[in-house]
Short mmCIF file of C-alpha atoms in Angstrom, two decimals:
data_model
loop_
_atom_site.label_atom_id
_atom_site.label_comp_id
_atom_site.label_asym_id
_atom_site.label_seq_id
_atom_site.Cartn_x
_atom_site.Cartn_y
_atom_site.Cartn_z
CA UNK Z 1 -48.74 20.51 -16.57
CA UNK Z 2 -51.63 22.72 -15.66
CA UNK Z 3 -51.18 21.81 -11.93
CA UNK Z 4 -47.85 23.43 -11.08
CA UNK Z 5 -48.38 23.30 -7.37
CA UNK Z 6 -48.66 19.54 -7.28
CA UNK Z 7 -44.98 18.81 -8.24
CA UNK Z 8 -42.65 20.49 -5.79
CA UNK Z 9 -40.67 17.23 -5.32
CA UNK Z 10 -37.99 16.43 -7.86
CA UNK Z 11 -37.22 12.92 -8.90
CA UNK Z 12 -33.81 12.35 -7.38
CA UNK Z 13 -33.12 8.91 -8.79
CA UNK Z 14 -30.73 9.97 -11.54
CA UNK Z 15 -28.84 12.20 -9.14
CA UNK Z 16 -28.53 9.32 -6.69
CA UNK Z 17 -27.38 7.04 -9.54
CA UNK Z 18 -24.77 9.52 -10.53
CA UNK Z 19 -23.60 10.13 -7.03
CA UNK Z 20 -23.16 6.41 -6.23
CA UNK Z 21 -21.42 5.91 -9.57
CA UNK Z 22 -18.86 8.49 -8.57
CA UNK Z 23 -18.54 7.10 -5.08
CA UNK Z 24 -17.87 3.67 -6.54
CA UNK Z 25 -15.31 5.11 -8.94
CA UNK Z 26 -13.44 6.98 -6.28
CA UNK Z 27 -13.57 4.01 -3.84
CA UNK Z 28 -12.02 1.72 -6.39
CA UNK Z 29 -9.45 4.15 -7.75
CA UNK Z 30 -8.43 5.56 -4.44
CA UNK Z 31 -5.14 4.63 -2.72
CA UNK Z 32 -5.04 6.26 0.53
CA UNK Z 33 -2.32 8.54 1.77
CA UNK Z 34 -0.17 6.44 4.04
CA UNK Z 35 0.67 7.76 7.43
CA UNK Z 36 4.16 9.10 6.84
CA UNK Z 37 5.99 10.98 9.56
CA UNK Z 38 6.84 13.79 7.05
CA UNK Z 39 5.35 15.21 3.95
CA UNK Z 40 7.88 14.83 1.09
CA UNK Z 41 7.48 16.58 -2.22
CA UNK Z 42 9.25 14.34 -4.78
CA UNK Z 43 10.43 15.73 -8.16
CA UNK Z 44 8.74 14.54 -11.27
CA UNK Z 45 10.14 12.34 -14.04
CA UNK Z 46 9.06 10.18 -16.99
CA UNK Z 47 9.77 6.99 -14.97
CA UNK Z 48 6.77 4.64 -14.88
CA UNK Z 49 7.88 1.73 -12.77
CA UNK Z 50 5.77 1.02 -9.69
CA UNK Z 51 7.06 0.69 -6.20
CA UNK Z 52 7.60 -3.01 -5.43
CA UNK Z 53 6.32 -4.68 -2.22
CA UNK Z 54 9.65 -5.63 -0.52
CA UNK Z 55 11.55 -2.40 -0.11
CA UNK Z 56 13.82 -0.53 2.15
CA UNK Z 57 12.83 3.10 1.85
CA UNK Z 58 14.96 5.98 3.08
CA UNK Z 59 13.13 9.25 3.19
CA UNK Z 60 15.03 12.44 3.24
CA UNK Z 61 13.02 15.67 3.90
CA UNK Z 62 13.69 19.31 3.01
CA UNK Z 63 15.95 19.92 5.97
CA UNK Z 64 17.90 16.71 5.51
CA UNK Z 65 16.32 14.67 8.23
CA UNK Z 66 16.51 10.99 7.48
CA UNK Z 67 13.77 8.40 8.02
CA UNK Z 68 13.89 4.69 7.66
CA UNK Z 69 11.14 2.36 6.45
CA UNK Z 70 11.09 -1.33 5.68
CA UNK Z 71 8.18 -3.24 4.15
CA UNK Z 72 9.35 -6.79 4.18
CA UNK Z 73 6.42 -8.08 6.23
CA UNK Z 74 5.52 -8.18 9.90
CA UNK Z 75 7.73 -11.09 10.89
CA UNK Z 76 10.74 -9.61 9.09
CA UNK Z 77 10.26 -6.25 10.78
CA UNK Z 78 10.10 -8.00 14.20
CA UNK Z 79 13.35 -9.89 13.46
CA UNK Z 80 14.98 -6.72 12.22
CA UNK Z 81 14.16 -4.83 15.48
CA UNK Z 82 15.39 -7.79 17.55
CA UNK Z 83 18.71 -7.69 15.68
CA UNK Z 84 19.11 -3.95 16.16
CA UNK Z 85 18.13 -4.18 19.80
CA UNK Z 86 20.75 -6.86 20.31
CA UNK Z 87 23.46 -4.89 18.63
CA UNK Z 88 22.71 -1.60 20.45
CA UNK Z 89 21.75 -3.21 23.79
CA UNK Z 90 18.32 -1.56 23.82
CA UNK Z 91 15.38 -3.32 25.53
CA UNK Z 92 12.02 -3.53 23.79
CA UNK Z 93 8.96 -5.08 25.38
CA UNK Z 94 6.36 -7.24 23.50
CA UNK Z 95 4.03 -4.36 22.93
CA UNK Z 96 6.70 -2.19 21.37
CA UNK Z 97 7.79 -5.00 19.17
CA UNK Z 98 4.22 -5.48 17.96
CA UNK Z 99 3.90 -1.69 17.39
CA UNK Z 100 7.12 -1.62 15.39
CA UNK Z 101 5.96 -4.41 13.12
CA UNK Z 102 3.00 -2.28 12.09
CA UNK Z 103 4.54 1.09 11.90
CA UNK Z 104 5.51 3.01 8.76
CA UNK Z 105 8.76 4.82 8.53
CA UNK Z 106 10.35 6.45 11.49
CA UNK Z 107 13.06 9.02 12.28
CA UNK Z 108 14.92 8.68 15.61
CA UNK Z 109 17.84 6.81 17.11
CA UNK Z 110 17.55 3.23 18.38
CA UNK Z 111 18.00 4.51 21.92
CA UNK Z 112 14.89 6.75 21.49
CA UNK Z 113 12.84 4.08 19.74
CA UNK Z 114 11.14 2.48 22.75
CA UNK Z 115 9.90 5.80 23.86
CA UNK Z 116 8.90 6.68 20.34
CA UNK Z 117 6.88 3.44 20.00
CA UNK Z 118 4.91 4.24 23.11
CA UNK Z 119 3.78 7.61 21.72
CA UNK Z 120 0.56 8.39 19.95
CA UNK Z 121 0.97 8.72 16.22
CA UNK Z 122 0.13 12.46 16.37
CA UNK Z 123 2.91 13.05 18.96
CA UNK Z 124 5.42 11.28 16.81
CA UNK Z 125 5.02 13.81 14.10
CA UNK Z 126 5.98 16.64 16.44
CA UNK Z 127 9.28 14.88 17.22
CA UNK Z 128 11.98 16.42 15.12
CA UNK Z 129 14.32 13.51 14.93
CA UNK Z 130 16.54 11.82 12.37
CA UNK Z 131 18.35 8.55 12.15
CA UNK Z 132 21.98 9.01 13.12
CA UNK Z 133 24.29 8.35 10.23
CA UNK Z 134 27.66 9.92 11.08
CA UNK Z 135 30.74 7.80 10.96
CA UNK Z 136 31.06 7.29 14.72
CA UNK Z 137 27.45 6.25 15.22
CA UNK Z 138 26.17 5.00 11.86
CA UNK Z 139 22.86 3.52 12.82
CA UNK Z 140 21.40 3.93 9.38
CA UNK Z 141 24.02 1.67 7.98
CA UNK Z 142 23.01 -1.04 10.41
CA UNK Z 143 19.33 -0.55 9.75
CA UNK Z 144 19.97 -1.00 6.01
CA UNK Z 145 22.33 -3.99 6.57
CA UNK Z 146 19.94 -5.89 8.79
CA UNK Z 147 16.96 -4.81 6.73
CA UNK Z 148 18.61 -6.23 3.64
CA UNK Z 149 19.24 -9.57 5.41
CA UNK Z 150 15.64 -9.79 6.67
CA UNK Z 151 14.30 -8.59 3.34
CA UNK Z 152 16.16 -11.29 1.56
CA UNK Z 153 15.02 -13.97 3.99
CA UNK Z 154 11.32 -12.96 3.78
CA UNK Z 155 11.70 -12.53 -0.03
CA UNK Z 156 13.06 -16.09 -0.33
CA UNK Z 157 10.09 -17.57 1.49
CA UNK Z 158 7.63 -15.67 -0.75
CA UNK Z 159 9.65 -16.62 -3.79
CA UNK Z 160 9.51 -20.35 -3.01
CA UNK Z 161 5.80 -20.16 -2.49
CA UNK Z 162 5.40 -18.47 -5.91
CA UNK Z 163 7.83 -20.86 -7.55
CA UNK Z 164 5.73 -23.80 -6.50
CA UNK Z 165 2.82 -22.39 -8.42
CA UNK Z 166 4.75 -21.01 -11.38
CA UNK Z 167 8.31 -22.33 -12.01
CA UNK Z 168 9.12 -19.28 -14.26
CA UNK Z 169 9.16 -16.92 -11.28
CA UNK Z 170 12.38 -14.99 -10.89
CA UNK Z 171 14.00 -14.56 -7.54
CA UNK Z 172 15.02 -11.00 -8.44
CA UNK Z 173 11.46 -9.78 -8.08
CA UNK Z 174 11.32 -10.86 -4.46
CA UNK Z 175 14.67 -9.37 -3.38
CA UNK Z 176 14.45 -6.22 -1.33
CA UNK Z 177 14.80 -3.04 -3.41
CA UNK Z 178 16.38 0.17 -2.10
CA UNK Z 179 14.38 3.26 -2.49
CA UNK Z 180 15.25 6.85 -1.84
CA UNK Z 181 12.39 9.24 -1.32
CA UNK Z 182 14.02 12.61 -1.34
CA UNK Z 183 12.30 15.99 -1.36
CA UNK Z 184 13.02 17.97 -4.44
CA UNK Z 185 14.10 20.92 -2.36
CA UNK Z 186 16.55 18.89 -0.26
CA UNK Z 187 20.19 19.51 -1.08
CA UNK Z 188 21.64 16.68 -3.09
CA UNK Z 189 24.40 16.52 -0.47
CA UNK Z 190 21.91 15.12 1.99
CA UNK Z 191 20.84 12.43 -0.42
CA UNK Z 192 24.38 11.71 -1.22
CA UNK Z 193 25.19 10.92 2.37
CA UNK Z 194 22.55 8.19 2.28
CA UNK Z 195 23.79 6.98 -1.17
CA UNK Z 196 27.32 6.67 0.12
CA UNK Z 197 26.11 4.36 2.91
CA UNK Z 198 24.37 2.21 0.34
CA UNK Z 199 27.54 2.13 -1.75
CA UNK Z 200 29.65 1.24 1.33
CA UNK Z 201 27.39 -1.83 1.68
CA UNK Z 202 27.93 -2.74 -1.92
CA UNK Z 203 24.30 -1.94 -2.78
CA UNK Z 204 24.61 0.11 -5.92
CA UNK Z 205 21.28 -0.28 -7.57
CA UNK Z 206 19.13 2.42 -6.04
CA UNK Z 207 15.75 3.90 -7.02
CA UNK Z 208 14.42 7.42 -6.59
CA UNK Z 209 10.82 7.99 -5.94
CA UNK Z 210 9.36 10.48 -8.45
CA UNK Z 211 5.89 11.55 -9.27
CA UNK Z 212 4.63 11.12 -12.84
CA UNK Z 213 5.31 14.11 -15.03
CA UNK Z 214 2.22 16.00 -16.13
CA UNK Z 215 2.71 17.56 -19.57
CA UNK Z 216 6.23 16.55 -20.47
CA UNK Z 217 6.36 15.04 -23.91
CA UNK Z 218 8.92 12.53 -25.06
CA UNK Z 219 11.17 13.73 -27.89
CA UNK T 1 -46.67 -2.84 8.63
CA UNK T 2 -49.62 -0.74 9.65
CA UNK T 3 -50.48 -0.23 5.97
CA UNK T 4 -50.44 -3.88 5.30
CA UNK T 5 -52.62 -4.51 8.31
CA UNK T 6 -55.14 -1.98 7.03
CA UNK T 7 -55.02 -3.55 3.58
CA UNK T 8 -55.86 -6.91 5.11
CA UNK T 9 -58.75 -5.40 7.00
CA UNK T 10 -61.06 -5.76 4.04
CA UNK T 11 -61.26 -2.26 2.48
CA UNK T 12 -62.65 -1.79 -1.01
CA UNK T 13 -60.30 -2.40 -3.93
CA UNK T 14 -59.98 1.17 -5.16
CA UNK T 15 -58.90 2.48 -1.77
CA UNK T 16 -56.30 -0.20 -1.40
CA UNK T 17 -54.79 0.65 -4.81
CA UNK T 18 -54.55 4.37 -4.01
CA UNK T 19 -52.72 3.65 -0.69
CA UNK T 20 -50.16 1.53 -2.45
CA UNK T 21 -49.55 4.14 -5.15
CA UNK T 22 -48.91 6.79 -2.51
CA UNK T 23 -46.22 4.80 -0.74
CA UNK T 24 -44.03 3.92 -3.77
CA UNK T 25 -42.26 7.21 -3.62
CA UNK T 26 -39.38 7.22 -1.16
CA UNK T 27 -37.83 10.41 0.12
CA UNK T 28 -34.35 10.14 -1.30
CA UNK T 29 -32.85 13.25 0.35
CA UNK T 30 -31.04 11.36 3.08
CA UNK T 31 -29.68 8.92 0.54
CA UNK T 32 -28.37 11.73 -1.58
CA UNK T 33 -26.87 13.38 1.55
CA UNK T 34 -25.06 10.17 2.35
CA UNK T 35 -23.91 9.61 -1.24
CA UNK T 36 -22.44 13.10 -1.50
CA UNK T 37 -20.87 12.79 1.88
CA UNK T 38 -19.06 9.67 0.78
CA UNK T 39 -18.22 11.27 -2.50
CA UNK T 40 -16.61 14.20 -0.83
CA UNK T 41 -14.73 11.98 1.49
CA UNK T 42 -13.20 9.88 -1.24
CA UNK T 43 -12.41 12.82 -3.42
CA UNK T 44 -10.46 14.55 -0.61
CA UNK T 45 -8.64 11.45 0.67
CA UNK T 46 -7.62 9.77 -2.56
CA UNK T 47 -4.29 10.47 -4.15
CA UNK T 48 -4.27 10.08 -7.84
CA UNK T 49 -0.71 10.28 -8.83
CA UNK T 50 0.82 7.00 -7.69
CA UNK T 51 4.44 7.44 -6.91
CA UNK T 52 6.84 5.94 -9.38
CA UNK T 53 10.45 4.85 -9.10
CA UNK T 54 13.39 5.72 -11.25
CA UNK T 55 16.20 3.28 -11.02
CA UNK T 56 19.81 4.45 -11.07
CA UNK T 57 22.90 2.31 -10.83
CA UNK T 58 25.76 3.88 -8.94
CA UNK T 59 29.30 2.97 -9.66
CA UNK T 60 30.66 0.36 -7.23
CA UNK T 61 33.11 1.63 -4.59
CA UNK T 62 36.62 0.68 -5.55
CA UNK T 63 38.01 -2.16 -3.42
CA UNK T 64 41.26 -1.30 -1.76
CA UNK T 65 43.11 -4.42 -2.78
CA UNK T 66 41.91 -4.37 -6.44
CA UNK T 67 43.49 -1.91 -8.79
CA UNK T 68 41.28 -0.56 -11.43
CA UNK T 69 42.70 0.16 -14.77
CA UNK T 70 42.14 3.65 -16.06
CA UNK T 71 39.39 3.28 -18.56
CA UNK T 72 39.47 5.27 -21.67
CA UNK T 73 36.09 6.89 -22.29
CA UNK T 74 36.04 8.31 -25.76
CA UNK T 75 32.68 9.81 -25.98
CA UNK T 76 31.81 11.45 -22.76
CA UNK T 77 30.15 14.60 -21.45
CA UNK T 78 30.34 15.92 -17.86
CA UNK T 79 27.62 17.88 -16.35
CA UNK T 80 28.27 20.09 -13.30
CA UNK T 81 25.21 21.04 -11.22
CA UNK T 82 24.94 23.84 -8.76
CA UNK T 83 21.99 25.70 -7.32
CA UNK T 84 19.51 25.49 -10.17
CA UNK T 85 22.27 25.96 -12.67
CA UNK T 86 23.90 23.49 -15.01
CA UNK T 87 27.27 23.54 -16.83
CA UNK T 88 28.91 21.02 -19.01
CA UNK T 89 32.17 20.19 -20.80
CA UNK T 90 32.90 17.57 -23.32
CA UNK T 91 35.59 14.86 -23.19
CA UNK T 92 38.26 14.79 -20.57
CA UNK T 93 39.10 17.41 -18.04
CA UNK T 94 42.33 19.39 -18.48
CA UNK T 95 43.56 21.81 -15.89
CA UNK T 96 45.07 25.21 -16.57
CA UNK T 97 48.62 23.75 -16.92
CA UNK T 98 48.49 20.11 -17.95
CA UNK T 99 51.28 17.75 -18.99
CA UNK T 100 49.67 16.96 -22.27
CA UNK T 101 49.66 20.62 -23.36
CA UNK T 102 45.98 20.61 -24.15
CA UNK T 103 43.95 23.83 -23.81
CA UNK T 104 42.30 24.20 -20.42
CA UNK T 105 38.69 22.97 -20.12
CA UNK T 106 36.11 25.68 -20.29
CA UNK T 107 32.63 25.22 -18.79
CA UNK T 108 29.55 26.01 -20.91
CA UNK T 109 26.33 26.98 -19.37
CA UNK T 110 23.05 25.44 -20.42
CA UNK T 111 19.58 25.12 -18.84
CA UNK T 112 17.26 22.47 -17.60
CA UNK T 113 14.32 21.82 -19.75
CA UNK T 114 13.61 21.12 -23.40
CA UNK T 115 15.69 23.92 -25.01
CA UNK T 116 18.86 23.34 -22.99
CA UNK T 117 19.97 19.91 -21.97
CA UNK T 118 17.54 17.98 -24.06
CA UNK T 119 18.58 19.58 -27.39
CA UNK T 120 22.25 19.22 -26.56
CA UNK T 121 21.86 15.59 -25.64
CA UNK T 122 19.68 14.68 -28.65
CA UNK T 123 22.40 16.16 -30.83
CA UNK T 124 25.21 14.35 -29.16
CA UNK T 125 23.49 11.01 -28.80
CA UNK T 126 22.29 10.86 -32.42
CA UNK T 127 23.66 7.38 -33.09
CA UNK T 128 21.54 5.77 -30.38
CA UNK T 129 18.39 7.88 -31.12
CA UNK T 130 18.61 7.19 -34.90
CA UNK T 131 19.24 3.47 -34.22
CA UNK T 132 16.26 3.32 -31.98
CA UNK T 133 14.06 4.89 -34.65
CA UNK T 134 15.15 2.21 -37.17
CA UNK T 135 14.57 -0.54 -34.75
CA UNK T 136 11.14 0.93 -33.94
CA UNK T 137 10.28 1.04 -37.64
CA UNK T 138 11.26 -2.67 -37.88
CA UNK T 139 9.17 -3.54 -34.82
CA UNK T 140 6.19 -1.71 -36.16
CA UNK T 141 6.35 -3.54 -39.54
CA UNK T 142 6.85 -6.80 -37.58
CA UNK T 143 10.27 -7.65 -38.94
CA UNK T 144 11.61 -8.16 -35.45
CA UNK T 145 10.10 -9.28 -32.12
CA UNK T 146 9.80 -7.14 -28.99
CA UNK T 147 12.63 -8.84 -27.11
CA UNK T 148 14.92 -8.44 -30.16
CA UNK T 149 13.92 -4.75 -30.19
CA UNK T 150 14.80 -4.41 -26.49
CA UNK T 151 18.10 -6.11 -26.73
CA UNK T 152 18.88 -4.03 -29.86
CA UNK T 153 18.39 -0.92 -27.86
CA UNK T 154 20.56 -2.27 -24.99
CA UNK T 155 23.39 -2.94 -27.42
CA UNK T 156 22.97 0.46 -29.02
CA UNK T 157 23.33 2.16 -25.55
CA UNK T 158 26.48 0.14 -24.82
CA UNK T 159 28.10 0.87 -28.16
CA UNK T 160 31.25 2.99 -28.43
CA UNK T 161 29.46 5.83 -30.31
CA UNK T 162 26.80 6.07 -27.53
CA UNK T 163 27.26 9.11 -25.23
CA UNK T 164 28.46 8.53 -21.73
CA UNK T 165 27.42 10.92 -19.08
CA UNK T 166 29.11 11.88 -15.84
CA UNK T 167 27.17 13.93 -13.29
CA UNK T 168 28.89 15.97 -10.66
CA UNK T 169 27.08 18.05 -8.11
CA UNK T 170 28.44 20.70 -5.80
CA UNK T 171 27.17 21.22 -2.20
CA UNK T 172 24.50 23.77 -3.23
CA UNK T 173 22.69 21.61 -5.83
CA UNK T 174 19.09 20.46 -5.07
CA UNK T 175 17.91 16.96 -5.45
CA UNK T 176 15.36 18.23 -8.02
CA UNK T 177 18.19 19.49 -10.25
CA UNK T 178 19.80 16.10 -10.14
CA UNK T 179 16.56 14.16 -10.88
CA UNK T 180 15.75 16.63 -13.69
CA UNK T 181 19.04 15.94 -15.38
CA UNK T 182 18.74 12.17 -15.01
CA UNK T 183 15.21 12.45 -16.38
CA UNK T 184 16.56 14.24 -19.48
CA UNK T 185 19.20 11.55 -19.88
CA UNK T 186 16.46 8.97 -19.82
CA UNK T 187 14.46 10.73 -22.45
CA UNK T 188 17.50 10.77 -24.63
CA UNK T 189 18.27 7.12 -24.15
CA UNK T 190 21.64 7.54 -22.51
CA UNK T 191 22.83 4.14 -21.32
CA UNK T 192 25.84 5.00 -19.18
CA UNK T 193 25.09 7.40 -16.36
CA UNK T 194 27.71 7.85 -13.61
CA UNK T 195 27.14 10.15 -10.70
CA UNK T 196 30.65 10.91 -9.41
CA UNK T 197 32.40 13.31 -7.02
CA UNK T 198 33.44 16.76 -8.00
CA UNK T 199 37.17 17.34 -8.36
CA UNK T 200 38.71 20.36 -6.60
CA UNK T 201 39.92 21.84 -9.86
CA UNK T 202 36.37 21.59 -11.28
CA UNK T 203 34.98 23.25 -8.13
CA UNK T 204 37.28 26.16 -8.84
CA UNK T 205 36.06 26.49 -12.46
CA UNK T 206 32.47 26.29 -11.22
CA UNK T 207 33.00 28.85 -8.56
CA UNK T 208 34.53 31.24 -11.19
CA UNK T 209 31.46 30.67 -13.43
CA UNK T 210 29.02 31.29 -10.57
CA UNK T 211 30.40 34.64 -9.58
#
């Protein structure tokens, strides 16, 4: 006590403890922002269901641009691209196929896709494209149609694996779900265009992505 | 290493002790630097609000070869949404001059949020909400099981007295408006939600109201 000069160093152990505790907490609770081509601000709701694994996700941004994403697994994504390439007579090389199987959602026509796949991910964001969905060139419909087929196929494989372990497993959980991620400020007309395509394919059970409501109290 | 070598060199006991004592303290500053760097990184990159999904079943498209019988919906309300505005009418739609001689439908304006749509719906959907309360009380006192409770609520929502809701949007409506309304319907336990197309006569009424 008397010797004040002797203790200029502070014991940092508790601080380090605290800091690492927080680091551990954030590491475990964090889920990283996925590398989406656009930032979409979804509206909030009281819904509390989580996004399933096997989904076809259509993103609609503020200006009404449409993006397509499919998370049925790498093999399923490759098969999907092969089917689309076959239908639209577009050539993809092996590298592009590999790249497609790892990519998140994209917004461009099939004809542009080989070029798009060769780009760096930063460059892709600058491209202001959208998936064609007008009646003469309805590529989105084909993406959804083939995506659904591939999703069902890959879901079935996963279901059979799970059913071997637990016979109570329901097939329904492994079927692809259809998800609309629409910006709150986008006109509903834009979302409706996509919804009509789903309905044309007889896929009527859709899901909207929403963020959890902050203060809203029930009843 | 050097310290250890010195210690083994045969110094007196006291000196050895002092040397050991001096080296127990580690400079933790770099450790703290690193810890806080990681902390900052995780704080900035993590997203807390996990996105959730809200399921919505759209009516199936009518098949061309199958004729659908006109269904009589007895307890329905129709919401019309435009740019951040919401209107409603109850029951069926009657034009200005209709064959049945009913008075023409008038649109009422309401608002998004607790005081508008939510109050209106909780009033109109009383049968379901009261039924749910009773079931909840039974569940809490353990008279019924959880699956009985859930199926009870499902039956209530399908009953004739339960409110059916039609949602119509014009070309200026935002997605947020639509989701907000569906959210209110969920809060009020509405079972039948049908997003349908706006009729031209309704569009006229809406335009007149928006002026």
